[in-house]
Structures are given as structure tokens and as C-alpha cells.
Amino acid sequence: MKNHKSIAIDGPAGAGKSTIAKLTAEKLGYIYIDTGAMYRALAVYFLENDTDINNEAAVSEAVKDAVVSIEHIGGEQHVILNGRDVSGLLRTEKVGDAASKTSAYKAVREHLLALQREQAKKADVIMDGRDIGTAILPDADLKIYLDASSEERAKRRLRQLEEKGLPAGDFDDIKRDIEERDYRDIHRAASPLRKADDAVVIDSTHMTVPEVTECIERLMKEKTEASIGD
Ligand code: DC
């Protein structure tokens, strides 16, 4: 029997999934689960252990020794890698790039599958990633495919870097990097990024953050009311 509510949000890098999921979780009183952070934690493990991230066999062997768990402290998700909180190490381009490459490997995805599913059994969750609606939570109450043009996503990334006071780099380089990641996520054999058949597409290119969260809240309310009526 399914006890807890779940919302799956999938979509390409930079579409605003984490911002939207975090806010919606706060409003609805759900726990936000960032699955990309788990792939990033494994990437930290491979980089720190000098695993050749282009070698699937080496990564598949190395991943066996990486124990990832998550904790929620004050509503924030922390990722624990072999007993160490690595949350502060996840947001670099190097780690993102390694996560994008290694998340294509079947053994890496299987390593995180049970952990991700367990979270949805423990609480009402809003989970974001690439394969949540298609593979991790196929029975989610609501599935969203959040998209935006690569131009707009590159603009947002540039703005984020500038706000953090980090070297922003060149717009065209950022856009190319986003498009390369999209290509890898969409074309990999293991759980590629794709819209679940029953997902609602929200194109956020011309939408504000509150507009998107309100849209998701409304959709969830409709689902809940419909299920009460069943
Ligand atoms: O969402 P993010 O940028 O933090 O994700 C990092 C990488 O992990 C991204 O390149 C795609 C991959 N990923 C995935 O394959 N499946 C998920 N459910 C989440 C992330």
C-alpha cells in the first residue's frame, strides 16, 4: 500500500528543478530530495580516488566501495559519502562534469536506485533528477517535466555564477556545456532523460519561479481532490 505522497520532477540541467522543488517542498511540507547531489557525491569519490571516469569497468568496480546516504538537517539535504559530509564539495563544474559522465553507467545508477526509492517510502517527497518519473518513482502522484530553452538556461547559469561572485566565463561556452550535458543525459542507454508518458510538461523559459511553483501546487491539488473523489 502506498502511504506517502510523491512528486517527481525531471528535466535538463539548469531548467530550475532544484529551486522549484525546494520551494514547493517548503510550501507543501514535503521533504525535498535532490538526486543529482547523490550522483555528484559518487563523482567526488571517483575523483578523489583517481578512478578513470571514462572507463566504465573501473568506475563500476570502484562504486562498490562508495556508501552514500542522505540526512536532512534543518530541512537541508546533506549527502554523506563513506561517513563524511561532502555536501560542500558538490557544486563545482569539475564534479558536475564527472557526475554527468559517470551517471551514464548502469552500475552507478543501480547503486543509487534503492536509496532513492527508500526516501519516498519514509515521507511525502518531491524528488528531482532525470529518471524519477520514468524509473525511480513510476507511481508518483504527480510527474513534472520541467524544461527551458538552452539559451535561457545558460543565462540563468551565468547569473547564478555572477551572484555567487564566481568567475562567470563566456556565455557561449556555458551554453555549449549545457547542450553537451543534455546530449549525454538524453542519449545514454541506462535510464536516459525523457518525459514520462504521464508527465505534465512545464516550459519555464518565460515563467517566473512563483508562477511555476503555483502551477505545480495547483496540479497536485487537482490530483489529490481527484483521488478523494475516486
Ligand atoms: O541535476 P545535477 O546537475 O545536480 O545532476 C548531476 C548529474 O547527474 C547530471 O549530469 C545528470 C545526472 N543525474 C542523473 O543522471 N539522474 C538523476 N536522477 C539525477 C542526476
Short mmCIF file of C-alpha atoms and ligand atoms in Angstrom, two decimals:
data_model
loop_
_atom_site.label_atom_id
_atom_site.label_comp_id
_atom_site.label_asym_id
_atom_site.label_seq_id
_atom_site.Cartn_x
_atom_site.Cartn_y
_atom_site.Cartn_z
CA MET A 1 0.00 0.00 0.00
CA LYS A 2 1.24 3.48 -0.85
CA ASN A 3 1.21 5.74 2.21
CA HIS A 4 3.14 8.81 1.21
CA LYS A 5 2.65 11.41 -1.45
CA SER A 6 5.32 11.93 -4.08
CA ILE A 7 6.06 14.45 -6.81
CA ALA A 8 8.67 13.65 -9.47
CA ILE A 9 10.39 16.49 -11.32
CA ASP A 10 12.64 15.63 -14.25
CA GLY A 11 14.22 17.78 -16.89
CA PRO A 12 17.51 19.01 -18.30
CA ALA A 13 20.28 20.76 -16.35
CA GLY A 14 19.50 24.36 -15.46
CA ALA A 15 15.73 24.19 -16.02
CA GLY A 16 15.22 25.30 -12.40
CA LYS A 17 14.31 21.90 -10.94
CA SER A 18 16.06 22.32 -7.60
CA THR A 19 14.85 25.90 -6.97
CA ILE A 20 11.28 24.93 -7.82
CA ALA A 21 11.38 21.61 -5.94
CA LYS A 22 12.82 23.21 -2.80
CA LEU A 23 10.18 25.95 -2.71
CA THR A 24 7.30 23.62 -3.47
CA ALA A 25 8.51 21.21 -0.77
CA GLU A 26 8.52 24.06 1.78
CA LYS A 27 5.03 25.15 0.80
CA LEU A 28 3.54 21.65 0.85
CA GLY A 29 5.52 20.42 3.86
CA TYR A 30 7.25 17.70 1.83
CA ILE A 31 10.89 16.61 2.01
CA TYR A 32 12.98 17.69 -0.99
CA ILE A 33 15.28 15.00 -2.39
CA ASP A 34 17.99 16.17 -4.80
CA THR A 35 19.12 13.01 -6.61
CA GLY A 36 21.69 14.88 -8.69
CA ALA A 37 23.58 15.53 -5.44
CA MET A 38 23.92 11.77 -4.93
CA TYR A 39 25.47 11.34 -8.39
CA ARG A 40 27.72 14.28 -7.59
CA ALA A 41 28.81 12.64 -4.30
CA LEU A 42 29.80 9.49 -6.19
CA ALA A 43 31.70 11.71 -8.65
CA VAL A 44 33.64 13.19 -5.70
CA TYR A 45 34.54 9.64 -4.69
CA PHE A 46 35.83 8.76 -8.18
CA LEU A 47 37.82 11.99 -8.47
CA GLU A 48 39.37 11.65 -5.01
CA ASN A 49 40.34 8.05 -5.70
CA ASP A 50 41.75 8.77 -9.15
CA THR A 51 39.27 6.41 -10.81
CA ASP A 52 39.35 6.85 -14.59
CA ILE A 53 35.87 8.29 -15.11
CA ASN A 54 35.96 7.43 -18.83
CA ASN A 55 36.46 3.75 -18.02
CA GLU A 56 33.10 2.13 -17.25
CA ALA A 57 34.63 -1.09 -15.89
CA ALA A 58 36.88 0.84 -13.48
CA VAL A 59 34.01 3.04 -12.28
CA SER A 60 31.70 0.03 -11.90
CA GLU A 61 34.30 -1.65 -9.68
CA ALA A 62 35.10 1.47 -7.65
CA VAL A 63 31.45 2.33 -6.96
CA LYS A 64 31.10 -0.82 -4.84
CA ASP A 65 33.16 0.85 -2.10
CA ALA A 66 31.25 4.13 -2.07
CA VAL A 67 28.49 4.22 0.51
CA VAL A 68 26.17 7.18 0.00
CA SER A 69 23.43 8.17 2.42
CA ILE A 70 21.43 11.32 2.96
CA GLU A 71 20.39 13.22 6.05
CA HIS A 72 18.11 16.20 6.48
CA ILE A 73 19.38 18.87 8.85
CA GLY A 74 17.08 21.89 9.31
CA GLY A 75 15.25 20.95 6.11
CA GLU A 76 18.50 20.91 4.08
CA GLN A 77 19.68 17.73 2.40
CA HIS A 78 23.19 16.60 3.34
CA VAL A 79 24.97 13.90 1.39
CA ILE A 80 27.19 11.56 3.36
CA LEU A 81 29.91 9.66 1.50
CA ASN A 82 31.53 6.86 3.49
CA GLY A 83 30.67 8.63 6.74
CA ARG A 84 31.83 12.10 5.61
CA ASP A 85 29.51 15.01 4.83
CA VAL A 86 30.53 16.03 1.28
CA SER A 87 27.66 18.48 0.69
CA GLY A 88 30.04 21.42 0.37
CA LEU A 89 32.05 19.79 -2.43
CA LEU A 90 29.30 19.05 -4.92
CA ARG A 91 28.67 22.25 -6.84
CA THR A 92 31.83 22.64 -8.91
CA GLU A 93 31.96 22.32 -12.70
CA LYS A 94 34.53 19.51 -12.36
CA VAL A 95 32.25 17.45 -10.12
CA GLY A 96 29.21 18.23 -12.32
CA ASP A 97 31.08 17.09 -15.40
CA ALA A 98 32.27 13.86 -13.72
CA ALA A 99 28.71 13.21 -12.46
CA SER A 100 27.33 13.71 -15.95
CA LYS A 101 29.80 11.13 -17.36
CA THR A 102 29.59 8.53 -14.61
CA SER A 103 25.80 8.71 -14.17
CA ALA A 104 25.57 7.15 -17.64
CA TYR A 105 26.96 3.85 -16.27
CA LYS A 106 24.45 1.17 -15.28
CA ALA A 107 26.33 0.11 -12.14
CA VAL A 108 26.36 3.70 -10.86
CA ARG A 109 22.60 4.09 -11.40
CA GLU A 110 21.83 0.75 -9.77
CA HIS A 111 23.97 1.75 -6.81
CA LEU A 112 21.64 4.68 -6.03
CA LEU A 113 18.29 3.20 -7.04
CA ALA A 114 17.35 1.59 -3.72
CA LEU A 115 18.47 4.60 -1.68
CA GLN A 116 16.31 6.92 -3.78
CA ARG A 117 13.25 4.68 -3.60
CA GLU A 118 13.60 4.25 0.17
CA GLN A 119 13.31 8.02 0.68
CA ALA A 120 9.86 8.07 -0.90
CA LYS A 121 8.68 5.33 1.47
CA LYS A 122 9.64 7.36 4.54
CA ALA A 123 7.89 10.70 3.90
CA ASP A 124 5.97 12.87 1.46
CA VAL A 125 8.66 13.78 -1.06
CA ILE A 126 9.36 15.96 -4.01
CA MET A 127 12.28 14.39 -5.84
CA ASP A 128 14.15 15.86 -8.78
CA GLY A 129 16.51 14.30 -11.30
CA ARG A 130 16.45 12.82 -14.79
CA ASP A 131 14.67 9.48 -14.38
CA ILE A 132 12.44 9.97 -11.36
CA GLY A 133 9.11 9.73 -13.18
CA THR A 134 10.29 7.07 -15.62
CA ALA A 135 12.37 4.73 -13.42
CA ILE A 136 12.64 5.65 -9.72
CA LEU A 137 9.05 6.57 -8.81
CA PRO A 138 6.87 5.31 -11.67
CA ASP A 139 3.82 5.56 -9.34
CA ALA A 140 4.47 9.18 -8.29
CA ASP A 141 1.24 11.12 -7.63
CA LEU A 142 2.38 13.89 -9.94
CA LYS A 143 5.10 13.92 -12.59
CA ILE A 144 6.50 17.14 -13.99
CA TYR A 145 8.89 17.53 -16.91
CA LEU A 146 10.43 20.94 -16.39
CA ASP A 147 12.06 22.39 -19.48
CA ALA A 148 13.51 25.70 -20.70
CA SER A 149 15.44 26.70 -23.82
CA SER A 150 19.22 26.15 -23.63
CA GLU A 151 19.68 29.89 -24.24
CA GLU A 152 17.60 30.73 -21.16
CA ARG A 153 19.28 28.03 -19.07
CA ALA A 154 22.71 29.38 -19.98
CA LYS A 155 21.57 32.89 -19.00
CA ARG A 156 20.39 31.59 -15.62
CA ARG A 157 23.65 29.72 -15.04
CA LEU A 158 25.66 32.85 -15.86
CA ARG A 159 23.53 34.92 -13.47
CA GLN A 160 23.96 32.33 -10.70
CA LEU A 161 27.75 32.36 -11.08
CA GLU A 162 27.83 36.16 -11.05
CA GLU A 163 25.63 36.30 -7.94
CA LYS A 164 27.99 33.93 -6.16
CA GLY A 165 30.93 36.11 -7.20
CA LEU A 166 32.44 33.21 -9.13
CA PRO A 167 34.22 33.63 -12.48
CA ALA A 168 31.30 33.62 -14.91
CA GLY A 169 33.18 32.77 -18.11
CA ASP A 170 31.85 33.04 -21.59
CA PHE A 171 28.12 32.75 -22.39
CA ASP A 172 28.71 30.60 -25.49
CA ASP A 173 30.95 28.19 -23.51
CA ILE A 174 28.27 27.81 -20.83
CA LYS A 175 25.56 27.22 -23.45
CA ARG A 176 27.72 24.63 -25.25
CA ASP A 177 28.43 22.85 -21.95
CA ILE A 178 24.69 22.72 -21.16
CA GLU A 179 23.91 21.33 -24.61
CA GLU A 180 26.65 18.68 -24.27
CA ARG A 181 25.20 17.57 -20.93
CA ASP A 182 21.71 17.44 -22.41
CA TYR A 183 23.02 15.26 -25.21
CA ARG A 184 24.72 12.84 -22.77
CA ASP A 185 21.67 12.67 -20.46
CA ILE A 186 19.25 12.08 -23.35
CA HIS A 187 21.33 9.61 -25.37
CA ARG A 188 22.72 7.28 -22.70
CA ALA A 189 21.42 3.71 -22.69
CA ALA A 190 20.82 3.49 -18.92
CA SER A 191 17.70 5.43 -17.82
CA PRO A 192 18.07 8.32 -20.27
CA LEU A 193 16.40 11.67 -19.61
CA ARG A 194 12.97 11.55 -21.19
CA LYS A 195 9.49 12.74 -20.34
CA ALA A 196 7.37 10.05 -18.69
CA ASP A 197 4.21 9.37 -20.72
CA ASP A 198 2.05 10.68 -17.87
CA ALA A 199 4.23 13.71 -17.01
CA VAL A 200 2.98 17.27 -17.35
CA VAL A 201 5.41 19.45 -19.32
CA ILE A 202 6.11 22.90 -17.92
CA ASP A 203 8.27 25.10 -20.12
CA SER A 204 9.71 27.67 -17.73
CA THR A 205 11.52 29.73 -20.41
CA HIS A 206 9.13 32.64 -19.97
CA MET A 207 7.86 31.86 -16.48
CA THR A 208 8.89 33.18 -13.07
CA VAL A 209 9.73 30.89 -10.16
CA PRO A 210 6.46 31.68 -8.29
CA GLU A 211 4.47 31.00 -11.48
CA VAL A 212 6.00 27.54 -11.83
CA THR A 213 5.58 26.60 -8.14
CA GLU A 214 1.95 27.79 -8.17
CA CYS A 215 1.33 25.68 -11.26
CA ILE A 216 2.73 22.56 -9.54
CA GLU A 217 0.76 23.22 -6.36
CA ARG A 218 -2.43 23.58 -8.39
CA LEU A 219 -1.75 20.35 -10.30
CA MET A 220 -1.08 18.49 -7.04
CA LYS A 221 -4.26 19.87 -5.50
CA GLU A 222 -6.23 18.70 -8.52
CA LYS A 223 -4.69 15.21 -8.25
CA THR A 224 -5.43 14.98 -4.54
CA GLU A 225 -9.02 16.12 -5.00
CA ALA A 226 -9.48 13.70 -7.87
CA SER A 227 -8.18 10.79 -5.77
CA ILE A 228 -10.53 11.72 -2.87
CA GLY A 229 -13.39 11.58 -5.37
CA ASP A 230 -12.40 8.04 -6.52
O1 DC B 1 20.97 17.81 -11.53
P1 DC B 1 22.51 17.82 -11.37
O2 DC B 1 23.19 18.75 -12.32
O3 DC B 1 22.94 18.03 -9.95
O4 DC B 1 22.95 16.34 -11.75
C1 DC B 1 24.29 15.97 -11.89
C2 DC B 1 24.42 14.90 -12.97
O5 DC B 1 23.80 13.70 -12.51
C3 DC B 1 23.73 15.26 -14.29
O6 DC B 1 24.67 15.36 -15.34
C4 DC B 1 22.81 14.14 -14.61
C5 DC B 1 22.98 13.14 -13.52
N1 DC B 1 21.72 12.73 -12.92
C6 DC B 1 21.13 11.61 -13.41
O7 DC B 1 21.64 11.00 -14.34
N2 DC B 1 19.98 11.13 -12.85
C7 DC B 1 19.40 11.79 -11.83
N3 DC B 1 18.29 11.29 -11.30
C8 DC B 1 19.98 12.97 -11.33
C9 DC B 1 21.15 13.42 -11.91
#
